[in-house]
Amino acid sequence: MKKLIFLFLSAGIFLISFSRFQEKTWQDEQPVYNGKDLGVTYSAKVTHFKVWSPTASAVKLRLYAAGTGGEPLKTADLIKSADGTWEVSIRNNVKNLYYTFQTNIADIWQGECPDSYAKAVGVNGKRGMIVDMAETDPSDWANDKKPVLKNFNDIVLYELHIRDLSVNENSGIKNKGKFLGLTELGTKSKEGEPTGLDHIKQLGVTHIHLLPSFDFSSVDETKNNGKYNWGYDPLNYNVPEGSYATDPYDGRVRIREFKQMVKTLHSNGLRVILDVVYNHTSGIKDANFTQFAPGYFYRHNADGSYSNATACGNETASEKAMMRKFMTESVVYWAKEYHLDGFRFDLMGVHDIETMNQISDTLHKLDPTIFIYGEAWDAGASPLPAAQRALKKNMQQLNQVAAFSDDIRDAIRGARVKVKGFVSGETNATETLKFGITGSVQHPQVNYNLSRSKAPWAREPYQTISYASCHDDNCLYDRLKLANPEADEDQLIEMDKLANAIVFTSQGIPFIQAGEEFLRTKQMVSNSYNKPDSINQLEWSRKAKYKTVYNYYKDFIALRKHHPAFRMPSAVMIQKHLEFLDAKDPALVAYQLKDNANKDKWKNILVVMNGSLSAKDFQLPQGQWTLVADGQRVNEGGINKQISGSKTLAPTAIYIFHQ
Ligand code: CA
């Protein structure tokens, strides 16, 4: 996520209202609570409420019948306890009641709000809800089984927004814009093409990466008015978003439907990753963090003002003990309660390395197949030194955490809007493309003086996410159109296919944005975070219209899955088996995957890419070769056999041979 200018509250306004105590509260060392029982612990006999609010002089609990409106059914004072905590136990059965806390800090009663650890909330996340979590489990949840994953390198990622998938009138999906939309099988467009879940299964990706689906603030859940947002404005981190549920008022429904979605995806062979946005909150003043410990959870500039490395008005302080604890416990909660298979960290470069490693170690103890990756960059200056943060240049210090490769992305499509990349005939990105093809690991044939990153940043290839576009910026097709105004549609289609054929054959982990497989367009809108469905929706009629593009993507994913040479698990193996060839032309990149790389049944695989808009001749290495893929098709049985000598390459095309 970037370029997201929410600015719900300027730091200036905040400083006026909180200046009386802000100085003291965030600078002072606060006591650290190490217990695992923060939040609401429900049982039929007694329910325990515990919050961390070290500078409060009083904390009140109120219980309500509903998530909004009405007078409290009961009010209780919390008792000060160890290490900055406050707690109270209620002995009646309070199941399905809603609650708020209210703290008194520096003689000011803060607003009523749920705690950051809330597991369930009412409409718009204003009140927490006391839920017996076992009652939210879909049938047979205990037997939910994750699809098998042997190596991270076997992953193929599909980035999806819940609403985009189903909201189009031609989706054939009943639960439009809802979690349940992703559980419907047998859905078809009016052209008769499978849509939704069937479509994703047919495409062959392994993991669905959901854009923020925790409770965010920008869509009013009381109005089913089609208001759209990506959701990078976190409200309640441990709760699913209400506008994606069939009933946003009853806090149990969104939980049950989210779990139902995960279970259905698992049983259909797909793993599920959640985009998590701990780097900032939607505003400061009303954030739960602020109500309990003003200033503590955020970073500050030297003058006391809130720093803003996220470009969203604030940045959280992962290095503070209670923020680190919260982030770790939050992802563990999602992994355990919702059976999630991975996390994508928004602006991971804002978080400190130690926190990311603690999260990785903790999650991998729970399940070694959980996949963690993020944007290893920031969107502004941070007071936490760059050397301590999970930035791309520090990736070698991160354990089992991957990062998006803007290197391969920009080499493929161009570094800026209206700038050409390799697939549009640009020849100055070749070394950066080679950097990306090797999965950003050390390789003796990459000239790091000429590549965009001046040193390999991945220790192992799974640490690299290869992609050509994501939700940020223009869709791939739109971006290619902007960079190539002179190109006709046929040429743009060849560029698009070549772009993702490179992604699917490179050694990192391939990632596509949903709908790219049928030339998704957002009508040139580059930052669609709050644009209507007409811009963001997947237009299912395009699947029939661009069926050849769709088949090409599908066949390349299958080729990758059938051939382990394209997904070598270690840097050492890549160094040994991946050899670049001298293509004798700056618009060509060619390499071999030699000697049954990663036990591939093909002895030698030759990949040749022509980024130029003209046909080119290429001299094949010694011997007879079988052509299995070109710019138009994939045929693993062989398009042409017994090829040798010089081969003419069509413009804007990839060729794959083997022997
Ligand atoms: Ca919400």
XYZ file of C-alpha atoms and ligand atoms in Angstrom:
660
model
C 0.000 0.000 0.000
C 1.263 3.423 -0.734
C 0.137 6.866 -1.712
C -2.728 6.420 0.673
C -3.554 9.849 2.008
C -6.208 9.300 4.616
C -5.212 11.993 7.072
C -8.158 11.357 9.322
C -6.573 13.624 11.812
C -3.583 15.813 11.486
C -0.883 15.410 14.066
C -1.346 19.101 14.845
C -4.901 18.730 16.126
C -3.832 15.799 18.198
C -1.031 17.735 19.814
C -3.396 20.479 20.948
C -5.745 18.098 22.711
C -3.106 15.888 24.263
C -0.189 18.210 24.821
C -0.842 18.333 28.556
C 0.427 14.842 29.153
C 1.816 13.650 25.869
C 5.376 14.558 26.811
C 5.261 12.359 29.890
C 3.312 9.391 28.577
C 5.281 8.420 25.534
C 8.763 9.285 26.702
C 8.618 7.495 30.005
C 9.510 3.833 30.149
C 6.296 1.984 30.780
C 5.990 -1.293 32.668
C 5.794 -4.333 30.393
C 3.134 -6.941 30.953
C 4.162 -10.424 29.815
C 0.962 -12.363 30.518
C -1.054 -13.896 27.703
C -4.490 -12.925 29.019
C -5.038 -9.388 27.729
C -8.522 -8.847 26.359
C -11.692 -10.771 27.138
C -11.533 -14.358 28.367
C -15.021 -15.812 28.246
C -16.532 -18.744 30.097
C -20.144 -19.426 31.054
C -19.332 -19.028 34.760
C -16.998 -16.057 34.751
C -15.677 -13.672 32.135
C -12.374 -11.930 32.717
C -11.558 -8.498 31.284
C -7.978 -7.249 31.269
C -6.352 -4.244 29.600
C -2.950 -2.569 29.676
C -3.227 1.123 30.462
C -0.178 2.107 32.517
C -0.931 5.804 32.982
C -4.666 5.490 33.662
C -6.048 6.510 37.036
C -9.323 4.606 36.475
C -10.818 2.243 33.894
C -14.524 1.487 33.450
C -16.243 -1.432 31.742
C -19.760 -1.075 30.331
C -21.896 -3.928 29.040
C -24.590 -3.344 26.413
C -27.284 -5.386 24.710
C -26.268 -4.220 21.228
C -23.208 -3.044 19.307
C -24.628 0.436 19.034
C -27.096 2.645 20.964
C -28.955 1.976 24.233
C -27.941 2.442 27.858
C -25.423 0.150 29.559
C -26.883 -2.947 31.207
C -24.050 -2.927 33.688
C -21.023 -0.824 34.565
C -17.988 -2.040 36.490
C -14.696 -0.517 37.592
C -11.528 -2.368 36.690
C -8.964 -2.872 39.452
C -5.340 -1.851 38.997
C -3.152 -4.916 38.642
C 0.455 -5.843 37.806
C 2.640 -4.108 35.217
C 0.261 -1.432 34.032
C -2.761 -3.717 33.704
C -6.327 -3.331 34.920
C -8.802 -6.182 35.345
C -12.246 -7.231 36.439
C -14.178 -10.505 36.464
C -17.922 -10.684 35.850
C -19.570 -13.749 37.322
C -22.840 -13.779 35.378
C -23.026 -15.306 31.943
C -22.418 -12.314 29.709
C -22.198 -14.214 26.440
C -23.159 -12.211 23.332
C -23.276 -8.892 25.185
C -21.325 -5.966 23.813
C -18.798 -3.969 25.834
C -16.673 -0.857 25.951
C -13.806 0.316 28.112
C -13.186 3.895 29.151
C -9.942 5.083 30.672
C -9.246 8.174 32.746
C -5.820 9.522 31.882
C -4.442 12.806 33.236
C -7.901 13.604 34.630
C -9.581 13.258 31.245
C -12.099 10.534 30.492
C -11.209 9.147 27.075
C -13.834 7.859 24.639
C -15.555 4.499 25.023
C -13.981 1.850 22.824
C -13.129 -1.831 22.599
C -9.621 -2.987 23.551
C -7.022 -3.689 20.849
C -7.330 -7.386 21.648
C -11.089 -7.472 20.891
C -11.995 -10.707 19.076
C -15.486 -9.646 18.099
C -17.176 -6.281 17.612
C -20.555 -4.790 16.759
C -21.305 -2.715 13.704
C -18.491 -0.384 12.658
C -16.267 -1.752 15.411
C -17.397 0.719 18.078
C -18.032 -1.863 20.809
C -16.462 -5.213 21.525
C -18.595 -8.349 21.794
C -18.252 -11.193 24.265
C -18.329 -14.346 22.193
C -17.902 -18.027 22.859
C -15.473 -18.528 19.988
C -16.237 -22.246 19.721
C -19.769 -21.304 18.669
C -18.413 -19.434 15.648
C -16.758 -22.530 14.158
C -18.287 -23.852 10.940
C -19.178 -27.539 10.937
C -16.188 -29.873 10.997
C -13.790 -26.953 11.623
C -11.632 -29.186 13.806
C -10.967 -31.334 10.735
C -10.117 -28.400 8.489
C -7.003 -29.463 6.600
C -4.526 -27.171 4.934
C -3.435 -28.175 1.440
C 0.054 -29.721 1.473
C 2.987 -27.344 0.998
C 6.461 -28.849 0.762
C 8.577 -25.804 -0.037
C 7.930 -22.084 -0.015
C 9.213 -22.085 -3.603
C 6.170 -24.105 -4.680
C 3.882 -21.174 -3.860
C 2.009 -19.209 -6.547
C 0.350 -16.116 -5.058
C -2.946 -14.542 -6.176
C -3.684 -11.115 -4.690
C -7.409 -10.571 -4.245
C -9.813 -8.008 -2.798
C -12.945 -9.677 -1.388
C -15.340 -7.299 -3.098
C -13.570 -7.182 -6.473
C -14.012 -10.915 -7.004
C -17.772 -11.110 -6.927
C -19.395 -7.681 -7.183
C -19.545 -7.538 -10.988
C -23.081 -8.208 -12.294
C -21.659 -10.919 -14.532
C -19.909 -12.847 -11.736
C -22.739 -15.352 -11.316
C -21.991 -15.174 -7.581
C -24.853 -14.696 -5.112
C -22.995 -13.286 -2.095
C -21.608 -10.300 -3.955
C -18.864 -8.442 -2.121
C -18.897 -10.875 0.816
C -16.573 -13.461 2.359
C -19.150 -16.065 1.328
C -18.767 -15.017 -2.318
C -15.450 -16.821 -2.192
C -17.117 -20.064 -1.077
C -19.504 -20.491 -4.017
C -18.759 -23.272 -6.474
C -20.227 -23.804 -9.922
C -20.589 -20.083 -10.682
C -20.358 -18.927 -14.286
C -20.367 -15.718 -16.298
C -23.087 -15.189 -18.890
C -20.538 -16.317 -21.481
C -20.385 -19.630 -19.627
C -16.887 -19.238 -18.170
C -16.258 -20.408 -14.610
C -15.940 -17.450 -12.223
C -14.958 -16.918 -8.585
C -13.558 -19.892 -6.709
C -13.845 -22.293 -9.672
C -11.893 -19.833 -11.795
C -9.110 -19.506 -9.231
C -8.862 -23.285 -8.876
C -8.737 -23.720 -12.627
C -5.972 -21.118 -12.916
C -3.811 -23.232 -10.628
C -2.488 -20.743 -8.064
C -1.688 -22.157 -4.614
C -2.352 -19.239 -2.235
C -4.974 -16.508 -2.130
C -3.569 -13.322 -0.634
C -6.506 -11.291 0.662
C -6.241 -7.536 0.762
C -7.034 -6.221 4.267
C -9.986 -8.213 5.580
C -9.654 -7.326 9.257
C -11.960 -4.578 10.551
C -11.136 -1.292 8.849
C -12.837 2.064 9.283
C -13.452 3.629 5.881
C -16.596 1.725 4.834
C -19.719 2.455 6.894
C -21.062 -0.994 7.732
C -24.571 0.366 8.429
C -24.970 1.407 4.798
C -24.909 -1.215 2.095
C -24.273 1.523 -0.434
C -21.390 0.099 -2.399
C -18.789 2.380 -0.867
C -15.428 0.910 -1.655
C -12.056 0.807 0.027
C -8.980 -1.382 -0.113
C -9.007 -1.362 3.701
C -5.564 -0.040 4.626
C -7.090 1.869 7.546
C -7.056 -0.517 10.494
C -9.605 -0.234 13.264
C -9.808 -3.602 15.080
C -6.827 -5.756 14.164
C -8.142 -9.076 15.466
C -11.627 -8.960 13.967
C -12.852 -9.592 10.393
C -14.304 -6.659 8.456
C -18.057 -6.221 8.899
C -18.948 -4.972 5.413
C -17.804 -8.341 4.019
C -20.233 -10.210 6.310
C -23.902 -10.865 5.549
C -24.725 -9.241 8.926
C -22.319 -6.611 10.300
C -24.344 -6.077 13.498
C -24.026 -9.501 15.100
C -20.311 -9.819 15.831
C -20.412 -13.602 15.457
C -21.496 -13.623 11.824
C -18.348 -12.111 10.323
C -16.223 -14.545 12.330
C -18.197 -17.580 11.240
C -18.252 -16.500 7.593
C -14.527 -15.766 7.529
C -13.833 -19.216 8.929
C -16.253 -20.770 6.440
C -14.317 -19.055 3.664
C -10.973 -20.391 4.917
C -12.372 -23.896 5.295
C -13.863 -23.891 1.790
C -10.644 -22.594 0.264
C -8.599 -25.208 2.108
C -10.861 -28.014 0.977
C -10.489 -26.740 -2.589
C -6.709 -26.868 -2.478
C -6.022 -23.208 -1.740
C -4.107 -21.702 1.165
C -5.048 -18.281 2.564
C -2.859 -15.293 3.386
C -3.996 -12.126 5.134
C -2.622 -8.685 4.335
C -1.844 -7.168 7.761
C -1.351 -3.462 8.378
C 0.236 -2.992 11.784
C 2.369 -0.079 10.529
C -0.271 2.593 11.146
C -3.778 3.047 12.470
C -6.735 4.811 10.946
C -6.182 8.107 12.756
C -4.535 8.587 16.157
C -7.025 10.298 18.447
C -9.727 7.637 18.294
C -7.431 4.645 17.896
C -7.779 2.003 20.604
C -4.039 2.257 21.203
C -4.436 5.941 22.126
C -7.382 5.396 24.456
C -5.313 3.073 26.645
C -1.792 4.488 26.358
C -1.646 7.852 24.587
C 1.450 8.176 22.455
C 2.998 4.888 23.547
C 2.235 2.772 20.470
C 3.487 5.351 17.977
C 6.840 6.787 16.947
C 7.593 10.441 17.406
C 9.905 13.008 15.905
C 12.439 14.764 18.110
C 10.035 17.694 18.568
C 7.374 15.363 19.981
C 5.180 15.371 16.881
C 4.000 12.100 15.393
C 6.308 10.708 12.746
C 4.857 9.472 9.476
C 6.974 6.907 7.631
C 3.750 5.389 6.273
C 2.349 8.523 4.571
C -0.909 7.712 6.365
C -0.575 10.220 9.210
C 1.217 8.078 11.801
C 3.542 5.118 12.233
C 3.375 2.548 14.982
C 6.394 1.648 17.123
C 7.006 -2.096 16.683
C 10.186 -1.804 18.762
C 8.182 -0.898 21.900
C 7.672 -4.013 24.005
C 3.889 -3.853 24.171
C 3.524 -3.150 20.427
C 5.857 -6.029 19.585
C 3.843 -8.255 21.892
C 0.586 -7.105 20.319
C 1.742 -7.741 16.742
C 3.095 -11.181 17.612
C 0.012 -12.239 19.534
C -2.269 -10.850 16.840
C -0.801 -12.915 13.971
C -0.621 -16.007 16.189
C -4.297 -15.482 17.009
C -5.223 -15.312 13.306
C -3.110 -18.369 12.542
C -4.679 -20.429 15.333
C -8.278 -19.208 15.415
C -8.747 -18.740 11.649
C -6.248 -21.377 10.398
C -4.460 -18.827 8.217
C -1.459 -19.900 6.165
C 0.498 -16.698 5.848
C 0.765 -12.975 6.359
C 1.696 -10.157 4.015
C 3.055 -7.184 5.973
C 2.109 -3.821 4.601
C 5.078 -1.410 4.665
C 7.161 -4.002 6.489
C 10.137 -1.645 6.212
C 8.549 0.486 8.936
C 8.774 -2.422 11.403
C 11.999 -3.296 13.181
C 13.962 -6.426 12.264
C 13.781 -7.898 15.768
C 9.989 -7.791 15.798
C 9.693 -9.370 12.350
C 12.073 -12.147 13.403
C 10.163 -12.721 16.642
C 6.938 -12.969 14.621
C 8.559 -15.354 12.148
C 10.048 -17.584 14.859
C 6.788 -17.699 16.818
C 4.623 -18.486 13.793
C 7.023 -21.097 12.442
C 7.073 -22.901 15.780
C 3.316 -23.167 15.401
C 3.420 -24.182 11.726
C 6.629 -24.204 9.661
C 4.652 -23.829 6.412
C 3.276 -20.364 7.281
C 4.541 -17.934 4.668
C 5.555 -14.403 5.694
C 6.420 -11.577 3.341
C 6.082 -7.874 3.040
C 6.845 -4.598 1.425
C 10.429 -4.115 2.589
C 10.277 -0.375 2.167
C 8.727 2.687 3.800
C 6.793 5.692 2.505
C 8.630 8.456 4.380
C 11.330 9.216 6.949
C 11.215 7.305 10.226
C 12.923 8.157 13.517
C 13.874 4.482 13.871
C 17.238 4.120 12.094
C 17.128 2.311 8.738
C 19.686 -0.228 10.004
C 17.116 -1.507 12.509
C 14.201 -1.806 10.110
C 13.002 -4.651 7.853
C 14.068 -2.917 4.665
C 15.127 -4.717 1.501
C 18.794 -3.979 2.100
C 18.526 -5.703 5.504
C 16.686 -8.796 4.265
C 19.664 -11.034 4.947
C 19.080 -10.447 8.662
C 15.485 -11.669 8.440
C 14.668 -15.293 9.130
C 12.184 -16.949 6.782
C 10.643 -13.675 5.698
C 10.286 -12.676 2.032
C 10.039 -9.315 0.296
C 8.506 -7.954 -2.865
C 11.067 -7.513 -5.637
C 10.601 -4.065 -7.088
C 13.789 -4.946 -9.002
C 12.140 -7.527 -11.250
C 8.871 -5.582 -11.328
C 10.475 -2.420 -12.648
C 12.836 -4.295 -14.980
C 9.841 -6.006 -16.592
C 7.408 -3.103 -16.937
C 9.413 0.087 -16.373
C 10.362 1.925 -13.213
C 7.920 4.801 -13.589
C 4.656 5.502 -15.372
C 5.185 6.031 -19.105
C 8.649 4.478 -18.872
C 9.277 1.305 -20.842
C 10.672 -1.891 -19.388
C 12.207 -5.046 -20.852
C 8.904 -6.281 -22.341
C 8.568 -3.017 -24.276
C 12.036 -3.256 -25.776
C 13.969 -1.272 -23.159
C 17.519 -2.636 -23.043
C 18.946 -0.861 -19.984
C 17.063 -3.055 -17.498
C 18.662 -6.347 -18.573
C 20.996 -6.737 -15.617
C 18.205 -5.948 -13.160
C 16.043 -8.534 -14.910
C 18.815 -11.118 -14.451
C 18.989 -10.068 -10.781
C 15.274 -10.845 -10.512
C 15.428 -14.133 -12.439
C 17.958 -15.486 -9.929
C 15.598 -14.703 -7.035
C 17.851 -11.861 -5.783
C 20.457 -14.320 -4.452
C 24.193 -14.028 -5.084
C 24.935 -15.171 -8.622
C 28.364 -15.046 -10.307
C 26.954 -13.893 -13.660
C 24.953 -10.896 -12.439
C 26.896 -7.652 -12.747
C 25.774 -5.818 -9.617
C 27.354 -2.585 -10.804
C 24.712 -2.464 -13.524
C 21.670 -3.735 -11.606
C 19.280 -1.511 -9.696
C 20.095 -3.083 -6.315
C 23.853 -3.051 -5.973
C 24.034 -6.283 -3.993
C 21.938 -9.431 -3.787
C 19.487 -8.947 -0.934
C 18.023 -12.454 -0.535
C 19.824 -15.256 1.253
C 17.553 -17.834 -0.355
C 15.304 -17.573 -3.405
C 12.034 -17.946 -1.474
C 12.764 -14.536 0.043
C 11.914 -12.906 -3.292
C 8.363 -12.220 -4.467
C 8.477 -11.874 -8.272
C 5.746 -9.741 -9.748
C 4.871 -7.309 -12.495
C 1.974 -5.538 -10.769
C -0.185 -5.534 -7.642
C -3.097 -3.458 -6.291
C -0.835 -0.387 -6.057
C -0.288 1.673 -9.194
C -1.801 0.842 -12.556
C -2.806 -2.681 -13.490
C -0.208 -4.318 -15.693
C -2.281 -3.903 -18.844
C -2.978 -0.205 -18.129
C 0.626 0.406 -17.247
C 1.823 -1.142 -20.502
C -0.680 0.974 -22.414
C 0.594 4.161 -20.758
C 4.219 3.268 -21.485
C 3.488 2.271 -25.088
C 0.953 4.702 -26.571
C 2.041 3.695 -30.062
C 1.379 -0.017 -29.511
C -1.811 -1.684 -30.725
C -3.810 -4.087 -28.580
C -2.142 -7.169 -30.043
C 1.288 -5.815 -29.124
C 0.131 -4.894 -25.606
C -1.176 -8.431 -25.150
C 2.204 -9.887 -26.146
C 3.931 -7.570 -23.647
C 1.516 -8.598 -20.914
C 2.003 -12.308 -21.583
C 5.781 -11.972 -21.703
C 5.733 -9.988 -18.432
C 4.057 -12.711 -16.421
C 5.755 -15.571 -18.292
C 8.958 -14.058 -16.839
C 7.344 -13.990 -13.388
C 6.246 -17.642 -13.643
C 9.650 -18.899 -14.802
C 11.846 -16.875 -12.412
C 13.327 -18.392 -9.277
C 11.506 -16.261 -6.700
C 7.893 -16.805 -5.694
C 5.463 -15.705 -8.420
C 2.701 -13.268 -7.556
C -0.101 -11.892 -9.713
C -2.898 -9.481 -9.037
C -6.333 -11.061 -9.528
C -7.682 -10.504 -13.019
C -4.343 -9.956 -14.719
C -4.978 -13.331 -16.315
C -7.722 -11.705 -18.393
C -6.085 -8.312 -18.842
C -7.716 -6.556 -15.902
C -8.077 -2.846 -16.428
C -8.849 -0.073 -13.958
C -9.323 2.353 -16.820
C -5.948 3.976 -16.183
C -6.728 4.817 -12.536
C -3.432 4.367 -10.713
C -4.581 4.585 -7.104
C -8.014 2.986 -6.891
C -8.155 2.578 -3.086
C -11.510 4.382 -2.733
C -12.786 4.256 -6.292
C -16.160 2.649 -7.087
C -16.743 -0.932 -8.147
C -16.887 0.211 -11.770
C -13.114 0.766 -11.550
C -12.080 -2.016 -9.179
C -14.319 -4.987 -9.969
C -13.156 -8.009 -11.909
C -15.070 -7.806 -15.173
C -15.859 -11.428 -15.857
C -16.803 -10.854 -19.505
C -13.096 -10.264 -20.129
C -12.343 -13.884 -19.356
C -14.163 -15.053 -22.496
C -12.878 -12.099 -24.496
C -9.231 -12.737 -23.597
C -9.394 -16.502 -23.256
C -6.046 -17.007 -24.997
C -4.338 -14.778 -22.402
C -6.040 -16.664 -19.591
C -4.969 -20.033 -21.046
C -1.420 -18.792 -21.465
C -1.212 -17.792 -17.774
C -2.798 -21.081 -16.697
C -0.403 -23.137 -18.808
C 2.648 -21.275 -17.512
C 1.544 -21.881 -13.927
C 1.158 -25.570 -14.771
C 4.596 -25.637 -16.424
C 6.120 -24.180 -13.285
C 4.336 -26.711 -11.094
C 5.412 -29.636 -13.289
C 9.061 -28.557 -13.447
C 10.998 -28.113 -10.233
C 13.879 -26.461 -12.149
C 11.832 -23.230 -12.098
C 11.577 -23.287 -8.307
C 14.949 -24.223 -6.907
C 14.909 -24.043 -3.100
C 18.432 -22.756 -2.442
C 20.906 -20.140 -3.567
C 23.588 -22.835 -3.844
C 21.460 -24.819 -6.287
C 20.752 -21.738 -8.399
C 24.439 -20.849 -8.498
C 25.200 -24.359 -9.737
C 22.361 -24.949 -12.205
C 21.308 -21.552 -13.590
C 23.668 -20.291 -16.278
C 23.099 -17.153 -18.333
C 24.126 -17.314 -21.989
C 25.601 -14.543 -24.077
C 22.577 -13.726 -26.276
C 24.678 -11.274 -28.350
C 21.836 -8.743 -28.353
C 20.863 -6.343 -25.542
C 17.139 -6.967 -26.136
C 17.536 -10.697 -25.437
C 18.035 -12.517 -22.158
C 18.825 -16.230 -22.253
C 19.698 -18.782 -19.618
C 19.880 -22.504 -19.065
C 18.669 -24.545 -16.111
C 21.252 -27.297 -16.453
C 21.788 -30.885 -15.399
C 18.346 -31.873 -14.131
C 18.145 -28.821 -11.889
C 16.242 -29.575 -8.662
C 15.721 -33.151 -9.992
C 13.783 -31.934 -13.013
C 13.081 -34.705 -15.539
C 14.295 -32.383 -18.308
C 18.098 -32.484 -18.407
C 18.630 -28.960 -19.702
C 16.030 -26.239 -20.002
C 16.719 -23.209 -22.169
C 14.789 -19.978 -21.618
C 15.148 -17.206 -24.198
C 13.282 -13.911 -23.964
C 12.993 -11.377 -26.728
C 11.934 -8.032 -25.244
C 12.301 -6.235 -28.553
C 9.448 -5.251 -30.847
C 11.341 -6.836 -33.738
C 12.092 -10.447 -34.610
C 15.588 -11.567 -33.584
C 17.836 -14.486 -34.412
C 19.260 -16.549 -31.614
C 21.932 -19.240 -31.835
C 20.864 -22.276 -29.805
C 23.560 -23.990 -27.760
C 24.944 -27.301 -29.069
C 22.604 -30.219 -29.629
C 18.978 -30.925 -30.460
C 16.244 -29.056 -28.590
C 12.506 -29.524 -28.121
C 10.446 -26.327 -28.064
C 7.794 -26.443 -25.298
C 6.648 -22.832 -25.054
C 6.688 -19.733 -27.201
C 4.784 -16.462 -27.236
C 1.526 -18.167 -28.171
C 1.311 -21.481 -26.378
C 2.715 -24.003 -23.962
C 2.918 -27.662 -24.919
C 5.029 -29.671 -22.531
C 4.937 -32.607 -24.957
C 6.736 -30.477 -27.532
C 5.582 -27.875 -30.058
C 8.554 -28.693 -32.291
C 11.258 -31.288 -31.841
C 14.826 -31.698 -33.040
C 15.576 -28.014 -33.326
C 19.174 -26.899 -33.623
C 21.289 -24.046 -34.917
C 19.783 -20.605 -35.342
C 16.214 -19.859 -34.310
C 14.233 -16.786 -35.273
C 12.422 -15.349 -32.276
C 9.143 -13.495 -32.781
C 8.936 -9.967 -31.285
C 7.982 -9.680 -27.579
C 8.064 -13.383 -26.796
C 9.522 -16.019 -24.508
C 10.785 -19.383 -25.788
C 11.378 -22.424 -23.651
C 13.247 -25.465 -24.956
C 14.554 -28.602 -23.318
C 16.855 -31.492 -24.069
Ca -15.223 -1.971 9.465
